[in-house]
Every structure is written in C-alpha cells, then in structure tokens.
Amino acid sequence: MLTFGTIVLTVEDLPRAAEFWRTALDYVDRRPPTDDWVILDPPAKSGWDGPGTSIALSVTGYPQHYPPRIHLDLYADDQVAEVRRLLGLGAHEVDWQNYPDDADWVVLEDTEGNRFCVVQVGPAPAA
C-alpha cells in the first residue's frame, strides 16, 4: 500500500518559499534547512512516518513549466479569509479564465510560481 509522505516543490529562493509555506500551513521544520533543501511537517508529526503529509522544498535550478503539471488543493472552511491571508503572505492570483460559474476554488501561486487551489469545503461563511 502507498500513501503520500512528502510533496516536493522546486524553488529558487528557499528561505522565502519556506517562510511562505511554514506560515501558510502552520508547519515546522523537520530539521534545520540546508542551502538547497527543507522539509516542513505538521506540528504534531513526530517522525517521517507519522500521520500527515509533509512538504519539501528543493532548489534544483530547473526552470518552472507553465502551466505546471501538478498543483496542490488546500481545503478551507472560509475560502475568502484564507485567500486574503495567503495573498498577504506573498501568494499571487493566477489570471485563469476557465472557472465555471459554480467554482468552489481559487487558483493561486506561491512566492515561487508553484500553483495551488484554495477550495471551499462545506457552506461558505455568511458575509
């Protein structure tokens, strides 16, 4: 049986990307970062095989591909508030014209251009 352990994103500015994802997900460093690698874990994760998906950031020097072939879906109870918070951390809105009228997601990019969606789960809070 396979399970997700770590999702790896390539970045150019490791400190900036690590700070974005630490704050966005409230994750912590598994161990001190190196010059080209950091693994971030959920705060309660006690080891590499503990529950919860980790995110790793790797400096590879490879150029980004647009559009990317993979992205993350992040679930939010209050999508509007989370999008606002993530934009404040340095995320960018993606100019994407293919949203259906009933879209429950918003496409953003992190500080390095890695795309992710913020998906509203459940009913949206009353405005």
mmCIF file of C-alpha atoms in Angstrom:
data_model
loop_
_atom_site.group_PDB
_atom_site.id
_atom_site.type_symbol
_atom_site.label_atom_id
_atom_site.label_comp_id
_atom_site.label_asym_id
_atom_site.label_seq_id
_atom_site.Cartn_x
_atom_site.Cartn_y
_atom_site.Cartn_z
ATOM 1 C CA MET A 1 0.000 0.000 0.000
ATOM 2 C CA LEU A 2 1.223 3.509 -0.817
ATOM 3 C CA THR A 3 0.452 6.745 0.990
ATOM 4 C CA PHE A 4 1.646 10.286 0.448
ATOM 5 C CA GLY A 5 4.532 11.111 2.733
ATOM 6 C CA THR A 6 6.032 14.281 1.285
ATOM 7 C CA ILE A 7 5.158 16.550 -1.609
ATOM 8 C CA VAL A 8 8.259 18.190 -3.102
ATOM 9 C CA LEU A 9 8.140 21.602 -4.759
ATOM 10 C CA THR A 10 11.062 23.119 -6.635
ATOM 11 C CA VAL A 11 12.001 26.663 -5.721
ATOM 12 C CA GLU A 12 14.678 29.247 -6.429
ATOM 13 C CA ASP A 13 14.516 31.292 -3.208
ATOM 14 C CA LEU A 14 14.447 28.663 -0.463
ATOM 15 C CA PRO A 15 14.202 30.980 2.567
ATOM 16 C CA ARG A 16 11.318 32.957 1.036
ATOM 17 C CA ALA A 17 9.421 29.833 -0.066
ATOM 18 C CA ALA A 18 9.992 28.075 3.265
ATOM 19 C CA GLU A 19 8.664 31.061 5.205
ATOM 20 C CA PHE A 20 5.595 31.223 2.948
ATOM 21 C CA TRP A 21 4.707 27.536 3.387
ATOM 22 C CA ARG A 22 5.574 27.473 7.120
ATOM 23 C CA THR A 23 3.161 30.326 7.724
ATOM 24 C CA ALA A 24 0.515 29.268 5.187
ATOM 25 C CA LEU A 25 0.200 25.745 6.623
ATOM 26 C CA ASP A 26 1.418 26.375 10.198
ATOM 27 C CA TYR A 27 4.132 23.756 9.576
ATOM 28 C CA VAL A 28 7.527 23.433 11.259
ATOM 29 C CA ASP A 29 10.999 22.440 10.059
ATOM 30 C CA ARG A 30 11.676 18.735 10.485
ATOM 31 C CA ARG A 31 15.341 19.631 10.940
ATOM 32 C CA PRO A 32 17.379 22.732 10.109
ATOM 33 C CA PRO A 33 17.260 23.627 6.394
ATOM 34 C CA THR A 34 20.323 23.208 4.199
ATOM 35 C CA ASP A 35 21.248 25.557 1.368
ATOM 36 C CA ASP A 36 19.094 23.583 -1.086
ATOM 37 C CA TRP A 37 16.546 21.546 0.903
ATOM 38 C CA VAL A 38 13.989 21.884 3.678
ATOM 39 C CA ILE A 39 11.246 19.529 4.859
ATOM 40 C CA LEU A 40 8.226 21.023 6.609
ATOM 41 C CA ASP A 41 5.929 18.900 8.774
ATOM 42 C CA PRO A 42 2.604 19.367 10.528
ATOM 43 C CA PRO A 43 3.468 20.481 14.087
ATOM 44 C CA ALA A 44 2.182 17.269 15.705
ATOM 45 C CA LYS A 45 4.084 14.950 13.341
ATOM 46 C CA SER A 46 6.635 13.059 15.429
ATOM 47 C CA GLY A 47 8.726 11.460 12.687
ATOM 48 C CA TRP A 48 8.979 10.872 8.970
ATOM 49 C CA ASP A 49 6.389 8.086 9.199
ATOM 50 C CA GLY A 50 3.920 9.949 11.420
ATOM 51 C CA PRO A 51 0.468 10.951 10.192
ATOM 52 C CA GLY A 52 0.131 13.994 8.000
ATOM 53 C CA THR A 53 1.611 14.964 4.669
ATOM 54 C CA SER A 54 4.888 16.871 4.688
ATOM 55 C CA ILE A 55 6.025 19.405 2.126
ATOM 56 C CA ALA A 56 9.638 19.658 0.999
ATOM 57 C CA LEU A 57 11.236 22.489 -0.910
ATOM 58 C CA SER A 58 14.181 21.804 -3.183
ATOM 59 C CA VAL A 59 16.446 24.196 -5.054
ATOM 60 C CA THR A 60 17.098 22.468 -8.367
ATOM 61 C CA GLY A 61 17.910 25.196 -10.849
ATOM 62 C CA TYR A 62 15.385 23.796 -13.329
ATOM 63 C CA PRO A 63 13.060 26.375 -14.885
ATOM 64 C CA GLN A 64 9.377 26.338 -13.957
ATOM 65 C CA HIS A 65 6.954 24.977 -16.530
ATOM 66 C CA TYR A 66 3.781 26.914 -17.306
ATOM 67 C CA PRO A 67 1.249 25.830 -16.714
ATOM 68 C CA PRO A 68 2.613 23.462 -14.079
ATOM 69 C CA ARG A 69 1.689 19.814 -14.452
ATOM 70 C CA ILE A 70 0.835 19.385 -10.776
ATOM 71 C CA HIS A 71 -0.725 21.574 -8.120
ATOM 72 C CA LEU A 72 -1.931 21.327 -4.531
ATOM 73 C CA ASP A 73 -5.543 21.605 -3.369
ATOM 74 C CA LEU A 74 -5.791 23.250 0.046
ATOM 75 C CA TYR A 75 -9.174 22.961 1.771
ATOM 76 C CA ALA A 76 -10.609 25.939 3.649
ATOM 77 C CA ASP A 77 -13.639 26.443 5.867
ATOM 78 C CA ASP A 78 -13.524 30.147 4.982
ATOM 79 C CA GLN A 79 -12.044 30.439 1.493
ATOM 80 C CA VAL A 80 -12.332 34.225 1.266
ATOM 81 C CA ALA A 81 -10.425 34.744 4.525
ATOM 82 C CA GLU A 82 -7.756 32.174 3.594
ATOM 83 C CA VAL A 83 -7.203 33.645 0.123
ATOM 84 C CA ARG A 84 -6.835 37.090 1.685
ATOM 85 C CA ARG A 85 -4.367 35.724 4.271
ATOM 86 C CA LEU A 86 -2.311 33.857 1.643
ATOM 87 C CA LEU A 87 -2.143 36.913 -0.620
ATOM 88 C CA GLY A 88 -0.854 38.838 2.391
ATOM 89 C CA LEU A 89 1.911 36.232 2.813
ATOM 90 C CA GLY A 90 3.083 36.744 -0.767
ATOM 91 C CA ALA A 91 0.887 34.425 -2.856
ATOM 92 C CA HIS A 92 -0.268 35.701 -6.253
ATOM 93 C CA GLU A 93 -3.593 35.328 -8.007
ATOM 94 C CA VAL A 94 -3.454 33.373 -11.257
ATOM 95 C CA ASP A 95 -5.199 35.002 -14.194
ATOM 96 C CA TRP A 96 -7.171 31.927 -15.193
ATOM 97 C CA GLN A 97 -10.220 32.281 -17.437
ATOM 98 C CA ASN A 98 -11.635 28.749 -17.126
ATOM 99 C CA TYR A 99 -13.573 28.988 -13.855
ATOM 100 C CA PRO A 100 -17.096 27.573 -14.157
ATOM 101 C CA ASP A 101 -19.874 29.703 -12.689
ATOM 102 C CA ASP A 102 -20.157 27.405 -9.658
ATOM 103 C CA ALA A 103 -16.391 27.102 -8.964
ATOM 104 C CA ASP A 104 -15.606 26.356 -5.333
ATOM 105 C CA TRP A 105 -11.858 27.008 -5.800
ATOM 106 C CA VAL A 106 -9.472 29.876 -6.453
ATOM 107 C CA VAL A 107 -6.121 29.356 -8.205
ATOM 108 C CA LEU A 108 -3.086 30.986 -6.587
ATOM 109 C CA GLU A 109 0.702 30.726 -6.901
ATOM 110 C CA ASP A 110 3.201 30.675 -4.065
ATOM 111 C CA THR A 111 6.204 33.000 -3.992
ATOM 112 C CA GLU A 112 7.987 30.716 -6.498
ATOM 113 C CA GLY A 113 5.161 30.249 -9.025
ATOM 114 C CA ASN A 114 4.036 26.828 -7.738
ATOM 115 C CA ARG A 115 0.269 26.734 -8.194
ATOM 116 C CA PHE A 116 -2.296 25.691 -5.637
ATOM 117 C CA CYS A 117 -6.047 25.948 -5.281
ATOM 118 C CA VAL A 118 -7.922 27.103 -2.210
ATOM 119 C CA VAL A 119 -11.104 25.043 -2.150
ATOM 120 C CA GLN A 120 -14.164 25.974 -0.101
ATOM 121 C CA VAL A 121 -15.301 22.934 1.897
ATOM 122 C CA GLY A 122 -18.822 22.995 3.185
ATOM 123 C CA PRO A 123 -21.008 26.064 3.041
ATOM 124 C CA ALA A 124 -19.245 29.404 2.822
ATOM 125 C CA PRO A 125 -19.492 31.577 5.944
ATOM 126 C CA ALA A 126 -22.176 34.262 5.837
ATOM 127 C CA ALA A 127 -20.808 37.586 4.674
#
